[in-house]
PDB file of C-alpha atoms in Angstrom:
ATOM      1  CA  MET A 149     -51.615  22.352 -16.726  1.00  0.00           C
ATOM      2  CA  ASN A 150     -54.217  22.670 -14.108  1.00  0.00           C
ATOM      3  CA  LYS A 151     -53.536  24.762 -11.025  1.00  0.00           C
ATOM      4  CA  ASN A 152     -54.392  21.782  -8.791  1.00  0.00           C
ATOM      5  CA  TRP A 153     -51.706  19.671 -10.417  1.00  0.00           C
ATOM      6  CA  LEU A 154     -49.064  22.328  -9.883  1.00  0.00           C
ATOM      7  CA  ILE A 155     -50.030  22.616  -6.217  1.00  0.00           C
ATOM      8  CA  THR A 156     -49.898  18.807  -5.839  1.00  0.00           C
ATOM      9  CA  ILE A 157     -46.493  18.548  -7.516  1.00  0.00           C
ATOM     10  CA  GLY A 158     -45.215  21.423  -5.356  1.00  0.00           C
ATOM     11  CA  ILE A 159     -46.416  19.717  -2.169  1.00  0.00           C
ATOM     12  CA  ILE A 160     -44.811  16.423  -3.233  1.00  0.00           C
ATOM     13  CA  VAL A 161     -41.498  18.156  -3.983  1.00  0.00           C
ATOM     14  CA  ILE A 162     -41.557  20.002  -0.642  1.00  0.00           C
ATOM     15  CA  ALA A 163     -42.434  16.737   1.158  1.00  0.00           C
ATOM     16  CA  LEU A 164     -39.526  14.953  -0.545  1.00  0.00           C
ATOM     17  CA  ILE A 165     -37.164  17.806   0.417  1.00  0.00           C
ATOM     18  CA  VAL A 166     -38.369  17.668   4.044  1.00  0.00           C
ATOM     19  CA  ILE A 167     -38.022  13.893   4.133  1.00  0.00           C
ATOM     20  CA  GLY A 168     -34.572  14.194   2.547  1.00  0.00           C
ATOM     21  CA  VAL A 169     -33.394  16.750   5.116  1.00  0.00           C
ATOM     22  CA  MET A 170     -34.795  14.679   7.964  1.00  0.00           C
ATOM     23  CA  TYR A 171     -33.129  11.529   6.617  1.00  0.00           C
ATOM     24  CA  ASP A 172     -29.847  13.378   6.081  1.00  0.00           C
ATOM     25  CA  ASN A 173     -29.906  14.579   9.703  1.00  0.00           C
ATOM     26  CA  GLY A 174     -30.642  11.032  10.989  1.00  0.00           C
ATOM     27  CA  MET A 175     -34.168  11.743  12.229  1.00  0.00           C
ATOM     28  CA  LEU A 176     -35.751   8.876  10.249  1.00  0.00           C
ATOM     29  CA  ASN A 177     -34.367   5.862  12.059  1.00  0.00           C
ATOM     30  CA  PHE A 178     -37.292   3.606  12.864  1.00  0.00           C
ATOM     31  CA  GLU A 179     -37.485   0.172  14.473  1.00  0.00           C
ATOM     32  CA  TRP A 180     -39.505  -1.042  11.510  1.00  0.00           C
ATOM     33  CA  GLN A 181     -37.136  -1.789   8.756  1.00  0.00           C
ATOM     34  CA  TRP A 182     -39.666  -1.449   5.944  1.00  0.00           C
ATOM     35  CA  LEU A 183     -40.536   2.069   7.084  1.00  0.00           C
ATOM     36  CA  THR A 184     -36.886   3.082   7.170  1.00  0.00           C
ATOM     37  CA  VAL A 185     -36.386   1.680   3.676  1.00  0.00           C
ATOM     38  CA  ALA A 186     -39.421   3.531   2.394  1.00  0.00           C
ATOM     39  CA  PHE A 187     -38.247   6.878   3.769  1.00  0.00           C
ATOM     40  CA  ALA A 188     -34.697   6.228   2.486  1.00  0.00           C
ATOM     41  CA  ALA A 189     -36.160   5.652  -0.968  1.00  0.00           C
ATOM     42  CA  LEU A 190     -38.124   8.892  -0.723  1.00  0.00           C
ATOM     43  CA  ALA A 191     -34.977  10.740   0.413  1.00  0.00           C
ATOM     44  CA  GLY A 192     -32.903   9.337  -2.461  1.00  0.00           C
ATOM     45  CA  PRO A 193     -33.559  12.146  -4.979  1.00  0.00           C
ATOM     46  CA  TYR A 194     -32.748  14.812  -2.356  1.00  0.00           C
ATOM     47  CA  THR A 195     -29.442  13.188  -1.360  1.00  0.00           C
ATOM     48  CA  PHE A 196     -28.559  12.662  -5.030  1.00  0.00           C
ATOM     49  CA  ILE A 197     -29.121  16.292  -5.922  1.00  0.00           C
ATOM     50  CA  LYS A 198     -27.440  17.460  -2.724  1.00  0.00           C
ATOM     51  CA  ASN A 199     -24.323  15.369  -3.493  1.00  0.00           C
ATOM     52  CA  LEU A 200     -24.217  16.776  -7.023  1.00  0.00           C
ATOM     53  CA  ILE A 201     -24.453  20.365  -5.846  1.00  0.00           C
ATOM     54  CA  PHE A 202     -22.391  20.263  -2.637  1.00  0.00           C
ATOM     55  CA  LYS A 203     -19.199  18.284  -2.311  1.00  0.00           C
ATOM     56  CA  ASP A 204     -18.828  16.376   0.914  1.00  0.00           C
ATOM     57  CA  LYS A 205     -15.639  17.550   2.665  1.00  0.00           C
ATOM     58  CA  LYS A 206     -15.150  14.300   4.545  1.00  0.00           C
ATOM     59  CA  LEU A 207     -15.469  12.316   1.356  1.00  0.00           C
ATOM     60  CA  GLU A 208     -13.005  14.552  -0.444  1.00  0.00           C
ATOM     61  CA  GLU A 209     -10.549  14.244   2.492  1.00  0.00           C
ATOM     62  CA  LEU A 210     -10.870  10.477   2.409  1.00  0.00           C
ATOM     63  CA  LYS A 211     -10.320  10.395  -1.368  1.00  0.00           C
ATOM     64  CA  ASN A 212      -7.243  12.623  -1.076  1.00  0.00           C
ATOM     65  CA  LYS A 213      -5.894  10.533   1.824  1.00  0.00           C
ATOM     66  CA  HIS A 214      -6.445   7.361  -0.096  1.00  0.00           C
ATOM     67  CA  GLN A 215      -4.711   8.791  -3.148  1.00  0.00           C
ATOM     68  CA  ASN A 216      -1.738   9.857  -1.008  1.00  0.00           C
ATOM     69  CA  ILE A 217      -1.546   6.386   0.504  1.00  0.00           C
ATOM     70  CA  ARG A 218      -1.562   4.835  -2.974  1.00  0.00           C
ATOM     71  CA  ASN A 219       1.184   7.171  -4.165  1.00  0.00           C
ATOM     72  CA  ASP A 220       3.280   6.372  -1.081  1.00  0.00           C
ATOM     73  CA  GLU A 221       2.641   2.671  -1.690  1.00  0.00           C
ATOM     74  CA  VAL A 222       3.891   2.950  -5.273  1.00  0.00           C
ATOM     75  CA  ILE A 223       7.066   4.718  -4.117  1.00  0.00           C
ATOM     76  CA  HIS A 224       7.555   2.164  -1.336  1.00  0.00           C
ATOM     77  CA  ARG A 225       7.061  -0.725  -3.787  1.00  0.00           C
ATOM     78  CA  GLN A 226       9.552   0.733  -6.268  1.00  0.00           C
ATOM     79  CA  THR A 227      12.133   1.207  -3.483  1.00  0.00           C
ATOM     80  CA  PHE A 228      11.731  -2.362  -2.292  1.00  0.00           C
ATOM     81  CA  ASP A 229      11.794  -3.719  -5.853  1.00  0.00           C
ATOM     82  CA  GLU A 230      15.102  -1.917  -6.436  1.00  0.00           C
ATOM     83  CA  GLU A 231      16.522  -3.307  -3.211  1.00  0.00           C
ATOM     84  CA  ILE A 232      15.355  -6.802  -4.083  1.00  0.00           C
ATOM     85  CA  LYS A 233      16.962  -6.503  -7.540  1.00  0.00           C
ATOM     86  CA  LYS A 234      20.247  -5.361  -5.982  1.00  0.00           C
ATOM     87  CA  ARG A 235      20.207  -8.351  -3.577  1.00  0.00           C
ATOM     88  CA  GLU A 236      19.374 -10.777  -6.352  1.00  0.00           C
ATOM     89  CA  ASP A 237      22.298  -9.465  -8.402  1.00  0.00           C
ATOM     90  CA  ARG A 238      24.560  -9.795  -5.363  1.00  0.00           C
ATOM     91  CA  ILE A 239      23.358 -13.396  -4.874  1.00  0.00           C
ATOM     92  CA  GLN A 240      24.142 -14.224  -8.496  1.00  0.00           C
ATOM     93  CA  THR A 241      27.609 -12.699  -8.161  1.00  0.00           C
ATOM     94  CA  LEU A 242      28.250 -14.690  -5.002  1.00  0.00           C
ATOM     95  CA  ASN A 243      27.032 -17.890  -6.633  1.00  0.00           C
ATOM     96  CA  LYS A 244      29.473 -17.334  -9.505  1.00  0.00           C
ATOM     97  CA  GLU A 245      32.293 -16.754  -7.041  1.00  0.00           C
ATOM     98  CA  ILE A 246      31.350 -19.934  -5.196  1.00  0.00           C
ATOM     99  CA  GLU A 247      31.399 -21.908  -8.442  1.00  0.00           C
ATOM    100  CA  LEU A 248      34.832 -20.537  -9.303  1.00  0.00           C
ATOM    101  CA  ALA A 249      36.143 -21.356  -5.813  1.00  0.00           C
ATOM    102  CA  GLU A 250      34.772 -24.910  -6.085  1.00  0.00           C
ATOM    103  CA  LYS A 251      36.483 -25.350  -9.443  1.00  0.00           C
ATOM    104  CA  LYS A 252      39.784 -24.103  -7.941  1.00  0.00           C
ATOM    105  CA  ILE A 253      39.382 -26.514  -5.062  1.00  0.00           C
ATOM    106  CA  ASP A 254      38.803 -29.367  -7.490  1.00  0.00           C
ATOM    107  CA  ILE A 255      41.942 -28.400  -9.456  1.00  0.00           C
ATOM    108  CA  ILE A 256      44.006 -28.189  -6.239  1.00  0.00           C
ATOM    109  CA  GLU A 257      42.717 -31.617  -5.122  1.00  0.00           C
ATOM    110  CA  LEU A 258      43.672 -33.111  -8.488  1.00  0.00           C
ATOM    111  CA  LYS A 259      47.172 -31.572  -8.203  1.00  0.00           C
ATOM    112  CA  LYS A 260      47.416 -32.945  -4.623  1.00  0.00           C
ATOM    113  CA  ASN A 261      46.413 -36.416  -5.758  1.00  0.00           C
ATOM    114  CA  ASN A 262      48.972 -36.256  -8.618  1.00  0.00           C
ATOM    115  CA  VAL A 263      51.689 -35.156  -6.165  1.00  0.00           C
ATOM    116  CA  VAL A 264      50.795 -37.985  -3.775  1.00  0.00           C
ATOM    117  CA  LYS A 265      50.892 -40.521  -6.627  1.00  0.00           C
ATOM    118  CA  GLU A 266      54.289 -39.189  -7.804  1.00  0.00           C
ATOM    119  CA  VAL A 267      55.656 -39.373  -4.270  1.00  0.00           C
ATOM    120  CA  LYS A 268      54.489 -42.944  -3.875  1.00  0.00           C
ATOM    121  CA  LYS A 269      56.034 -43.886  -7.241  1.00  0.00           C
ATOM    122  CA  SER A 270      59.373 -42.203  -6.606  1.00  0.00           C
ATOM    123  CA  SER A 271      62.246 -44.025  -5.012  1.00  0.00           C
ATOM    124  CA  ILE A 272      64.149 -42.946  -1.904  1.00  0.00           C
ATOM    125  CA  GLU A 273      67.036 -41.612  -4.018  1.00  0.00           C
ATOM    126  CA  GLU A 274      64.686 -39.479  -6.089  1.00  0.00           C
ATOM    127  CA  MET A 275      63.075 -38.109  -2.907  1.00  0.00           C
ATOM    128  CA  GLN A 276      66.517 -37.278  -1.482  1.00  0.00           C
ATOM    129  CA  ASN A 277      67.523 -35.512  -4.725  1.00  0.00           C
ATOM    130  CA  ASP A 278      64.240 -33.538  -4.697  1.00  0.00           C
ATOM    131  CA  ALA A 279      64.779 -32.597  -1.053  1.00  0.00           C
ATOM    132  CA  VAL A 280      68.310 -31.364  -1.882  1.00  0.00           C
ATOM    133  CA  ASN A 281      66.966 -29.404  -4.887  1.00  0.00           C
ATOM    134  CA  TYR A 282      64.155 -27.789  -2.889  1.00  0.00           C
ATOM    135  CA  PHE A 283      65.789 -27.245   0.497  1.00  0.00           C
ATOM    136  CA  GLY A 284      69.493 -27.344  -0.263  1.00  0.00           C
ATOM    137  CA  ASP A 285      72.191 -29.315   1.608  1.00  0.00           C
TER     138      ASP A 285
END
């Protein structure tokens, strides 16, 4: 390669590094949007290589914090799912108990109706005999 080409490529690389450093430090913030976009495009290779070589501490902290939040969220979700499952089981148990109680009430009402019918059918003498049998003289 020609010596002039090497010098030109070197100057371009140095200019891109300078633009990248200036952009990274916030010095290239113009009122003209197209100019800001142009310098941001020129600073792109520098920021890409910089991010590959050096890890950003704030970014790593945010990633770790986000991962911790996700882990806590999973634990929290599992805890609440278990609590919900226990409550659903308790509701099913209570519903079964309610059904059984309603059936017992129905049986008692049927017995009551039968007793009332028998009392209405029985004569005074039968009622007196039953009273003597149950309560004595």
